[in-house]
Coordinates of C-alpha atoms in Angstrom, one line a residue:
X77 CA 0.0 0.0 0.0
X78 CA 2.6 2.5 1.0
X79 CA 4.4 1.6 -2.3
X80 CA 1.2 2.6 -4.1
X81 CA 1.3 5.8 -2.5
X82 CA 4.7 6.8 -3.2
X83 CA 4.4 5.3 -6.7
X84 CA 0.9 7.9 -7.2
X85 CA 3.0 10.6 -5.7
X86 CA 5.9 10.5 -8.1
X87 CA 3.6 10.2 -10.9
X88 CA 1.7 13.0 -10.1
X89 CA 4.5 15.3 -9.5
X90 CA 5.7 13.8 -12.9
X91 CA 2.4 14.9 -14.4
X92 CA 2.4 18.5 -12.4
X93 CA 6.0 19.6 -13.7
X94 CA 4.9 18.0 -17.4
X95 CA 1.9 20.3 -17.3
X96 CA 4.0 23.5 -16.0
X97 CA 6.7 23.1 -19.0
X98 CA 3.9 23.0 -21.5
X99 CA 2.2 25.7 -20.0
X100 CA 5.6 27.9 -20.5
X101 CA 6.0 26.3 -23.6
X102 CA 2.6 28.0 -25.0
X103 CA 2.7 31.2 -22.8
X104 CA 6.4 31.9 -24.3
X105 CA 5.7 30.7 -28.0
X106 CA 7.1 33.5 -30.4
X107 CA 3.7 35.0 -31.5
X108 CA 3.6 35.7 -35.9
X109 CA 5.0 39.3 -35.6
X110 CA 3.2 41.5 -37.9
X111 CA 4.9 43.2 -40.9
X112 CA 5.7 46.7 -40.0
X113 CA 5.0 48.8 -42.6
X114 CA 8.0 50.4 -44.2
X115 CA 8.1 53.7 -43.0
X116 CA 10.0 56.4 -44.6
X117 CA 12.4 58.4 -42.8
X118 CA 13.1 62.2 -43.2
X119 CA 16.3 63.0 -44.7
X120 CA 19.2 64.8 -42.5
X121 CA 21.9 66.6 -43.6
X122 CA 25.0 64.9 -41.9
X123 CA 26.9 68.2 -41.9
X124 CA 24.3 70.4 -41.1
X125 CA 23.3 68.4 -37.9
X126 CA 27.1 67.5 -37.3
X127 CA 27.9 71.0 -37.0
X128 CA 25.0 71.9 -34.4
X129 CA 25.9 69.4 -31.9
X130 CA 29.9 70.3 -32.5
X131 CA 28.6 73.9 -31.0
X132 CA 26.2 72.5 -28.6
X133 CA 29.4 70.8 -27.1
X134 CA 31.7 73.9 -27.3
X135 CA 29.7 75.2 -24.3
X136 CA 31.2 74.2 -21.3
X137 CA 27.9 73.7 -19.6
X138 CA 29.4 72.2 -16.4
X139 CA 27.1 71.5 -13.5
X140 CA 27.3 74.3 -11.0
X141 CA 27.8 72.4 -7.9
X142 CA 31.0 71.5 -9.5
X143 CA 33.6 74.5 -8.8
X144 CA 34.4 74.6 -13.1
X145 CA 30.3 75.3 -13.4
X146 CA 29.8 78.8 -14.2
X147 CA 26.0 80.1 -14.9
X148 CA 27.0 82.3 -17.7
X149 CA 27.4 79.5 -19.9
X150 CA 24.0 78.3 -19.5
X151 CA 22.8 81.3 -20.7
X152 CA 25.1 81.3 -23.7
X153 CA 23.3 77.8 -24.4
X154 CA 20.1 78.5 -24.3
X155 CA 21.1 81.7 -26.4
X156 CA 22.7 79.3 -28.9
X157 CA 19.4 77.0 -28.9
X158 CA 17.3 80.2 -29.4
X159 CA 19.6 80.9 -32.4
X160 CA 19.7 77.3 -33.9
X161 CA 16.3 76.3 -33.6
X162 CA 14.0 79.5 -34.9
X163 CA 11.3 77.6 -36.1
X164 CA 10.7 75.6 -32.7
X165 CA 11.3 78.8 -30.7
X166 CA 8.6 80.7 -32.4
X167 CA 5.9 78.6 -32.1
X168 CA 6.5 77.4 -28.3
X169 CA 6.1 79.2 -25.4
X170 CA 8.9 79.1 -22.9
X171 CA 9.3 79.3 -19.4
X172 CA 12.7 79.6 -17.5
X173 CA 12.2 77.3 -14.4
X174 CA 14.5 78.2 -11.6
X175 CA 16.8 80.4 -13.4
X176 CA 18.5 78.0 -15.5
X177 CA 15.8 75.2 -16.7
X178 CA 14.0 75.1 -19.8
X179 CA 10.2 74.3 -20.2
X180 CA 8.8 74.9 -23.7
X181 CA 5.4 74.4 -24.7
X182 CA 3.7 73.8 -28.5
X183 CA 0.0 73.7 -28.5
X184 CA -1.6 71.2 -29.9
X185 CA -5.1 71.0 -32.1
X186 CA -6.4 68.4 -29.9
X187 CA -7.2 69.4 -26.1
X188 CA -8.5 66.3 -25.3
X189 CA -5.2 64.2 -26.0
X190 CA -2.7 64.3 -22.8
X191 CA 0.9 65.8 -23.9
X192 CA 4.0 64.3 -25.1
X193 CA 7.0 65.4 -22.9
X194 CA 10.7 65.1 -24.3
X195 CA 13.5 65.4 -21.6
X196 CA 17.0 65.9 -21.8
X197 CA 19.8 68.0 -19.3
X198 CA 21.7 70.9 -20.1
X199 CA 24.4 70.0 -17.5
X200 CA 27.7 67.7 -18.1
X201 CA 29.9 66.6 -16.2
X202 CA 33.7 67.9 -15.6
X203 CA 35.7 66.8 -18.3
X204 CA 39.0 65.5 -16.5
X205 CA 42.2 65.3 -18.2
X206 CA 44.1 63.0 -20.5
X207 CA 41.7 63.9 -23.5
X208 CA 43.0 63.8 -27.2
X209 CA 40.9 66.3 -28.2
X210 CA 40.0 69.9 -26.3
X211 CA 36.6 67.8 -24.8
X212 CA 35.1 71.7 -25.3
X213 CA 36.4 72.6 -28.9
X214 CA 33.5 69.9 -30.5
X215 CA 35.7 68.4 -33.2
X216 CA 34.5 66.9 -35.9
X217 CA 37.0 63.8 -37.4
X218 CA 36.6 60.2 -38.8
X219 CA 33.1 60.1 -38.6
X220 CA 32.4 61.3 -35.1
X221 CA 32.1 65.0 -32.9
X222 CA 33.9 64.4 -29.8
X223 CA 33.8 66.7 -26.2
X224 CA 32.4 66.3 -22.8
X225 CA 28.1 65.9 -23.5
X226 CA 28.4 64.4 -27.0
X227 CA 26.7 61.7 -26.1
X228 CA 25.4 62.6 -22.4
X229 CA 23.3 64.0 -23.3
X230 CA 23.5 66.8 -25.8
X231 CA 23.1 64.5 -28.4
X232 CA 19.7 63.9 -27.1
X233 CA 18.7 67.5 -26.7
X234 CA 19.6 68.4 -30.2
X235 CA 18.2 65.4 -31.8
X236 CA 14.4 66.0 -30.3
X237 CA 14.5 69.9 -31.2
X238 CA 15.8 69.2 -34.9
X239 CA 13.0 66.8 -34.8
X240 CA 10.5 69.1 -34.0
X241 CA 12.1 72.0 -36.3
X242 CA 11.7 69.8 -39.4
X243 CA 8.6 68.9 -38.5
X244 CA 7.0 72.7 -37.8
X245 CA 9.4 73.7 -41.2
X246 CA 7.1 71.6 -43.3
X247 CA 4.0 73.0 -42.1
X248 CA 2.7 69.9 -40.4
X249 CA 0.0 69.9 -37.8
X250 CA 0.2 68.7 -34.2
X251 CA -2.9 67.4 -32.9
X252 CA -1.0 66.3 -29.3
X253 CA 0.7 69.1 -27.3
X254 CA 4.4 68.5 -26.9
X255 CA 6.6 69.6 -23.4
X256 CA 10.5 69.9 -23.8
X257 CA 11.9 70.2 -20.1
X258 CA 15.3 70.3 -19.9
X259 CA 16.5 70.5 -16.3
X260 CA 20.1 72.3 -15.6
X261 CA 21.5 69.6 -12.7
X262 CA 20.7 65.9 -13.7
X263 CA 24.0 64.8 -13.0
X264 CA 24.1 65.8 -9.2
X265 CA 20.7 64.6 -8.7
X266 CA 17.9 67.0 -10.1
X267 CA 16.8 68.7 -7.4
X268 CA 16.8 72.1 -8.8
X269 CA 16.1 71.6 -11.9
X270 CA 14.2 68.4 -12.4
X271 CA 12.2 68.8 -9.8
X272 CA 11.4 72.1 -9.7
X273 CA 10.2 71.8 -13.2
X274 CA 7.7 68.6 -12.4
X275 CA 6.7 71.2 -9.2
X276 CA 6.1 74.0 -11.9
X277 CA 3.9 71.9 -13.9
X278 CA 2.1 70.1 -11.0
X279 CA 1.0 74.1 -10.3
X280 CA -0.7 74.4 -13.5
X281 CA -2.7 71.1 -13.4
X282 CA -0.4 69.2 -16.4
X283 CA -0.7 65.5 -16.8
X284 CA 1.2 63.7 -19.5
X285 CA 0.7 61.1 -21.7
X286 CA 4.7 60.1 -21.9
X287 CA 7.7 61.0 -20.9
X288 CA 11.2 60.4 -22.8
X289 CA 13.8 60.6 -21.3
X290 CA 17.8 59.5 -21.7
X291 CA 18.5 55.7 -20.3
X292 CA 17.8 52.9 -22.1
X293 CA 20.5 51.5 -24.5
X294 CA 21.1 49.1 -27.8
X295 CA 22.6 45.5 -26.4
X296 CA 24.1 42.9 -28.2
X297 CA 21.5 39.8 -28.4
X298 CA 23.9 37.0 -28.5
X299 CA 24.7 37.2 -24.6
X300 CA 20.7 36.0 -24.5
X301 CA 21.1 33.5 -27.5
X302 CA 19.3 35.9 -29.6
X303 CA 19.7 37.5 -33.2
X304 CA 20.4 41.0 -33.5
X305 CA 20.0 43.9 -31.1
X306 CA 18.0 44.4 -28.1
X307 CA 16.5 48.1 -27.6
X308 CA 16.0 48.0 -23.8
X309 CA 13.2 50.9 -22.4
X310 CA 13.6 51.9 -18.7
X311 CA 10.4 51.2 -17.7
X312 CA 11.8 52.6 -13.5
X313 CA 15.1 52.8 -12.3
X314 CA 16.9 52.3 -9.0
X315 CA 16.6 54.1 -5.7
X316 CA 19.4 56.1 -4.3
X317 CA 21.0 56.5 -1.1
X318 CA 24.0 57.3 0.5
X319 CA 24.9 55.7 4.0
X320 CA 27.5 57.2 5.7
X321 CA 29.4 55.3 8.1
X322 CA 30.8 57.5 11.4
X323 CA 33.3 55.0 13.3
X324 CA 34.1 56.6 16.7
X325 CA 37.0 55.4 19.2
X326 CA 39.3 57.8 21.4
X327 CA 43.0 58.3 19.3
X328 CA 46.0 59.8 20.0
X329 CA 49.6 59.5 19.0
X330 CA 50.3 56.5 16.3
X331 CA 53.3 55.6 18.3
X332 CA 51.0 54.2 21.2
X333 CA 48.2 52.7 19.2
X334 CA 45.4 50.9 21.6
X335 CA 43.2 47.7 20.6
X336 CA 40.8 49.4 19.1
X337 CA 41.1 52.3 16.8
X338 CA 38.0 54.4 15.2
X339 CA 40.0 53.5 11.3
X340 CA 40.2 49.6 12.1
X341 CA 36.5 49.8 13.3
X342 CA 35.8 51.5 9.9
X343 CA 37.4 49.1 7.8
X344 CA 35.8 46.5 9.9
X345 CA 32.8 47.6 8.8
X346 CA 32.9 48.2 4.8
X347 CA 34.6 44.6 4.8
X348 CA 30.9 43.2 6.4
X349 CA 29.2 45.4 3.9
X350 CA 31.0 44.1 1.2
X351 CA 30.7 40.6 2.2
X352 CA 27.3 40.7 2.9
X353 CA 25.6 41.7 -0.4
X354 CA 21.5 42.2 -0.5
X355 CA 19.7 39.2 -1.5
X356 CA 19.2 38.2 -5.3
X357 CA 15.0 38.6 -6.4
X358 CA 13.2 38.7 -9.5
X359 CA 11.6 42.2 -9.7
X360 CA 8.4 43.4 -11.8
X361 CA 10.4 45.2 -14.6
X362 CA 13.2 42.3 -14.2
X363 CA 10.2 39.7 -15.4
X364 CA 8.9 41.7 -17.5
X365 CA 12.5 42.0 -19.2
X366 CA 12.4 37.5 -19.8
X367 CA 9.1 37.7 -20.7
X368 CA 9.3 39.4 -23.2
X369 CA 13.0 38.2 -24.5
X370 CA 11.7 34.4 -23.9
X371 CA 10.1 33.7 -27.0
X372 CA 12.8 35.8 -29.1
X373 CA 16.1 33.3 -27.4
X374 CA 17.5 30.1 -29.0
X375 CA 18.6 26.8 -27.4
X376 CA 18.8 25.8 -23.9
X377 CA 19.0 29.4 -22.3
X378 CA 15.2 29.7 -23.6
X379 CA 14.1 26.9 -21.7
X380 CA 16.0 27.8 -18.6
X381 CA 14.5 31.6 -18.4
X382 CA 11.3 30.8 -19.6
X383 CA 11.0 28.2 -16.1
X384 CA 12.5 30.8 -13.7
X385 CA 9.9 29.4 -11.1
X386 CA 11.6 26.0 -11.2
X387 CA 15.8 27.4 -12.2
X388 CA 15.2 30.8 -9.9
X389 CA 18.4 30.2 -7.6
X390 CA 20.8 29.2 -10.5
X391 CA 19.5 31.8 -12.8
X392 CA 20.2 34.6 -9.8
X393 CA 23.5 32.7 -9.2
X394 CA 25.1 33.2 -12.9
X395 CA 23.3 37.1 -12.7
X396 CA 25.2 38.1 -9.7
X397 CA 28.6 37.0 -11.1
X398 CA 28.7 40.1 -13.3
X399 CA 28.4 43.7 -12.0
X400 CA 26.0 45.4 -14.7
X401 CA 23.5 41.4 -14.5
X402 CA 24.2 41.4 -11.1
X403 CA 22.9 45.3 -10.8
X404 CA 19.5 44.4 -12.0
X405 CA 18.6 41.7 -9.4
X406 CA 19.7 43.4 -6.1
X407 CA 20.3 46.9 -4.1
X408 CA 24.1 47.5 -4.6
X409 CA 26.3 48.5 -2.2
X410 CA 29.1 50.4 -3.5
X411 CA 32.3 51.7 -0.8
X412 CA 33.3 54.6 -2.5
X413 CA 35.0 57.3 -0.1
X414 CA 36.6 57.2 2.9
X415 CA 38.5 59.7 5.5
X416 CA 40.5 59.0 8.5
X417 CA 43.3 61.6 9.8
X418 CA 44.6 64.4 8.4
X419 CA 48.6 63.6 9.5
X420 CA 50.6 60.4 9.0
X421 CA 51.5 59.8 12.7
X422 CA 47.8 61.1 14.5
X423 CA 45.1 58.4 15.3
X424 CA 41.6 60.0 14.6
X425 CA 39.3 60.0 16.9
X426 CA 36.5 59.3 14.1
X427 CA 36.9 58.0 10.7
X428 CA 34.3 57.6 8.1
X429 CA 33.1 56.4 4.8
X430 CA 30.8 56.3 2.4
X431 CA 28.6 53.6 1.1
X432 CA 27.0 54.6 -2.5
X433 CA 23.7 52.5 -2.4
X434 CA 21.0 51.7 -5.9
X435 CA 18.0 50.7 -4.2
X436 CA 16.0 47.7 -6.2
X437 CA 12.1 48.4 -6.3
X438 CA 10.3 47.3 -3.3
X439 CA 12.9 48.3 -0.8
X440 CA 13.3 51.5 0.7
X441 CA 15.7 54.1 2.0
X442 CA 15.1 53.1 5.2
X443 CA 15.2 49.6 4.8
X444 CA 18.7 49.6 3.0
X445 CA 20.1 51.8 6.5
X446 CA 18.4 49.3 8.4
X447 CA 20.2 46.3 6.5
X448 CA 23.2 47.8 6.4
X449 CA 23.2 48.9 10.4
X450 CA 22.5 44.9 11.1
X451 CA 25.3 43.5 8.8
X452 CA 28.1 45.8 10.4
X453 CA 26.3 45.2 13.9
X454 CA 28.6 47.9 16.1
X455 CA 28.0 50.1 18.5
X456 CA 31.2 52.0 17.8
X457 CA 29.9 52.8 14.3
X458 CA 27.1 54.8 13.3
X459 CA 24.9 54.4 10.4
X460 CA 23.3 57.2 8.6
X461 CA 21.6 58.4 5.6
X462 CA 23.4 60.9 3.9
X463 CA 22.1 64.3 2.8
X464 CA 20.8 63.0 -0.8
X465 CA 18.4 60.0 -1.2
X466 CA 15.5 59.0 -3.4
X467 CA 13.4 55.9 -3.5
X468 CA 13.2 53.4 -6.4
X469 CA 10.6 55.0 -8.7
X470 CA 7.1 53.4 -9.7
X471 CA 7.3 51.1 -12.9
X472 CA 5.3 52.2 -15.5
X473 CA 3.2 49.4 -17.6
X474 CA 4.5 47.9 -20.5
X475 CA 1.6 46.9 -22.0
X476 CA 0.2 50.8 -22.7
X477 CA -0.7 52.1 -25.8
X478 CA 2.4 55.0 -25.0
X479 CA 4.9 51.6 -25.0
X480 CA 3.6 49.9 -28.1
X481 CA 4.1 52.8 -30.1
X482 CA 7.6 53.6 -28.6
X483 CA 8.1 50.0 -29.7
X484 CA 6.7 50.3 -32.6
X485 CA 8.9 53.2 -33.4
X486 CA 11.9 51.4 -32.7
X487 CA 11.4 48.5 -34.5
X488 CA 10.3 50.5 -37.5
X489 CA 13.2 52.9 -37.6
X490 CA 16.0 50.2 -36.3
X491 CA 14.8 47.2 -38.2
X492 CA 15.7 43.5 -36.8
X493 CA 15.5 45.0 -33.0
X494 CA 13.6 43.4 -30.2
X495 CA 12.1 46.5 -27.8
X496 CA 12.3 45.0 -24.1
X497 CA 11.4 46.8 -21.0
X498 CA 13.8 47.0 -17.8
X499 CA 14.7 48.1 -14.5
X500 CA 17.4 51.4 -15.1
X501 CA 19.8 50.8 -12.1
X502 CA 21.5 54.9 -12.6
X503 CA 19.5 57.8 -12.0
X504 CA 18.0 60.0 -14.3
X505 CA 15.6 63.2 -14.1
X506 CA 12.7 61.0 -15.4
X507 CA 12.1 60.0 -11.8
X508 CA 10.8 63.2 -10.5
X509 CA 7.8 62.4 -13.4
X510 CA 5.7 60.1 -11.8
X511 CA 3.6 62.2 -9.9
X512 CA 2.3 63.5 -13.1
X513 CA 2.7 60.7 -16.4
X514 CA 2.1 57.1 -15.7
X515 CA 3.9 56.2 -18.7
X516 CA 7.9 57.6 -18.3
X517 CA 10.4 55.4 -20.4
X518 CA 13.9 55.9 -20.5
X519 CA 15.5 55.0 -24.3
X520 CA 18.4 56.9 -26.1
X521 CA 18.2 55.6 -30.2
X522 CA 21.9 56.1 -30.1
X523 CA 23.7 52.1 -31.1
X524 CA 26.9 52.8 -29.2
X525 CA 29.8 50.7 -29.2
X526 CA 31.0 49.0 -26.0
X527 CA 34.1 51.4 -26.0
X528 CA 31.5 54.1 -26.9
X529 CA 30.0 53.8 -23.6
X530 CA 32.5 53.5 -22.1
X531 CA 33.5 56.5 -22.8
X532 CA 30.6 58.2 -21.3
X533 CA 32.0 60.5 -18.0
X534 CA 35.4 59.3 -19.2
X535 CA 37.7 60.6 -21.5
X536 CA 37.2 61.2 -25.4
X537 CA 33.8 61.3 -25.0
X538 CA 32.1 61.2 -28.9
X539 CA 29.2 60.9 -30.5
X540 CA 28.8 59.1 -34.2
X541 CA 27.3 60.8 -37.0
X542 CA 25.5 57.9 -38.2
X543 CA 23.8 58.1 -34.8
X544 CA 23.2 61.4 -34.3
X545 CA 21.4 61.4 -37.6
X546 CA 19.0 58.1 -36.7
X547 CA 18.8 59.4 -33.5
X548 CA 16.8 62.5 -35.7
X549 CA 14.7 60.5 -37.9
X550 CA 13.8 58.5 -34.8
X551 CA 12.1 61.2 -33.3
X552 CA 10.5 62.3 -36.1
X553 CA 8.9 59.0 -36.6
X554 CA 7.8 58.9 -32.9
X555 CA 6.3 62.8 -33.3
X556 CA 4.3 61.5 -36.4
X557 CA 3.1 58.5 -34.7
X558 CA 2.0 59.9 -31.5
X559 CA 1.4 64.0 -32.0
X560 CA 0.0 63.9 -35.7

């Protein structure tokens, strides 16, 4: 009798797993993609738009909390804009935000259609040294225009307005509304320009149908067994916080050093943190990512991801081997400053450090403090948030009519790409749009290079030509689609 049971019981867990694999089978099937229609894309003059990003980047628009930021080059930019763009800045209506941000306004025919909002940041970062070009003298060579914002994210900026300038130079009709906000201090965080600008516009009652913003990026598909590229979407992005660390322990001179010092404490501590990484879990956006790159992968790897209920703990495993995989299952922790005396021979009395933290959706600020507090478990060490900090941002729904057509776009204008959506583990002034758009995506329709982005915040810093001119008919395409 009991061999009967345990005979039933292996045959119906036989039958169970059998029924889930088909299940996944048929939910992940590759559905008969319809045939996009051919669309045809506006012409750009390589030169022409060449040259207007080459003097976009000859402004050194440095953020000002940086001490090489100056304000009167942000005025000089916007002055430049005004002068490049004439058609675009006399039919919107702009508003100077906070000084230095830029919201401009074209009215559409149709009041009852939300707005379309296109986002991009004046501000770059400090250039650095060891460049081979000036990064502000926006030369133009071998195909691409190199300098500091060529590709974060002037490119961008001047893209979407010589979009919209073609598109009001040929007399065409908007029925949707269109916003351009461009905020003056994305890369330290936002918070006067971004977020003054979402306040601005939360005053006069504005809700949106999308939001653009820079973010998501061309990937390679073979690392997921597929063919051709992946266009991924930031559908959310990570939280941010920084933890500061405050060991405390009475010094005094190095020559009589006792047990305990408030440095050793210190290091004591970043070692736990850095052994003890946040647990590995499937997120909303992160299954949203599989889902929809399941039925698009080849061989074994399809198989394996498309039964993440069943592989889950080997699938997290291989993920979290790799920094940027890794990035997209967990909150990272990230050491990245540290200070302990100011002489060779003194021992401090306090030493601290800093612990850069991305927060994965579903946790909190408080909860990554709280995690890291338990994992370096001393009462000699303090744990803190530090003075910036934002919480992972809501995730906006792939399956909108606003996503569709972004995907639509993409797939039409960068033919043999599979649009994905997924969790954007950097920060970006999109974040501060929630409160206002349910649908904010994060795409730049720039195919860079590995050593491309790379070079991003690095040295020699460039933008292709190529790009920068699909990166134009792009928008166009998505203006005709969605405001026309």
């Amino acid at each position: 009798m009991i061999g009967y049971t345990i005979l039933y019981f292996f045959i119906t867990i036989v039958v169970i797993l059998a029924l889930y694999f088909t299940i996944n089978t048929i939910k992940y099937r590759r559905k008969k993609e319809t045939k996009m229609e051919e669309r045809q894309l506006v012409e750009v003059d390589r030169d022409v738009i060449s040259k207007k990003l080459s003097n976009a980047v000859k402004i050194p628009t440095v953020s000002m909390t940086y001490p090489e930021g100056d304000s009167k080059y942000f005025v000089e930019y916007q002055q430049y804009l005004e002068k490049t763009f004439p058609k675009f800045h006399e039919v919107a209506t702009k508003t100077l935000v906070n000084e230095y941000s830029l919201v401009y306004y074209i009215e559409g025919e149709d009041k009852s259609l939300l707005p379309a909002c296109f986002l991009a940041h004046q501000d770059v970062v400090p250039a650095g040294d060891g460049w081979e070009e000036n990064p502000f003298a926006g030369v133009i060579k071998d195909g691409y225009i190199y300098g500091r914002g060529s590709q974060d994210m002037k490119n961008q900026m001047i893209s979407v307005l010589e979009a919209i300038e073609t598109v009001l130079q040929r007399g065409d009709k908007l029925k949707r509304s269109i916003y351009c906000c461009f905020g003056h201090d994305e890369e330290p965080g936002g918070k006067e320009g971004a977020k003054h600008i979402v306040e601005y516009l939360k005053s006069k009652g504005v809700k949106l149908e999308f939001v653009l913003d820079e973010g998501g990026i061309f990937l390679d598909g073979k690392i997921f067994s597929m063919d051709g590229k992946i266009a991924l979407i930031g559908t959310c992005e990570k939280g941010y916080v920084d933890i500061k660390l405050t060991a405390k322990v009475n010094g005094g001179h190095a020559s009589m050093p006792s047990k305990k010092t408030a440095l050793g404490e210190l290091c004591d501590a970043v070692a736990k943190v850095e052994q003890n990484p946040t647990k590995a879990r499937f997120t909303e956006p992160v299954n949203d990512l599989f889902d929809t790159l399941v039925p698009h992968i080849q061989g074994p790897l399809k198989f394996v991801l498309g039964n993440r209920g069943l592989f889950g703990p080997i699938i997290k495993k291989v993920l979290m081997q790799k920094g940027m995989t890794g990035a997209l299952m967990h909150t990272t922790m990230a050491p990245t400053m540290a200070k302990g005396s100011d002489a060779e021979n003194v021992i401090p009395n306090t030493a601290t450090a800093n612990i850069n933290c991305r927060i994965l959706p579903g946790e909190t600020i408080e909860s990554t403090r709280a995690y890291i507090e338990k994992v370096v478990n001393n009462p000699n060490v303090e744990v803190k948030v530090g003075d910036y900090a934002v919480e992972p941002s809501d995730v906006s729904p792939k399956d909108s009519d606003s996503f569709k057509i972004l995907g639509e776009t993409i797939k039409e204008v960068f033919p043999g790409v599979v649009p994905a959506p997924f969790l954007f583990v950097a920060g970006t002034d999109a974040k501060y749009y929630y409160d206002i758009c349910e649908n904010v995506f994060r795409f730049a329709p720039f195919e860079l290079s590995d050593e491309d982005r790379n070079r991003i915040h690095s040295k020699n810093e460039r933008c292709k030509i190529d790009d920068l001119t699909k990166a134009v008919q792009f928008f166009v395409a998505l203006i005709e689609k969605t405001c026309e």
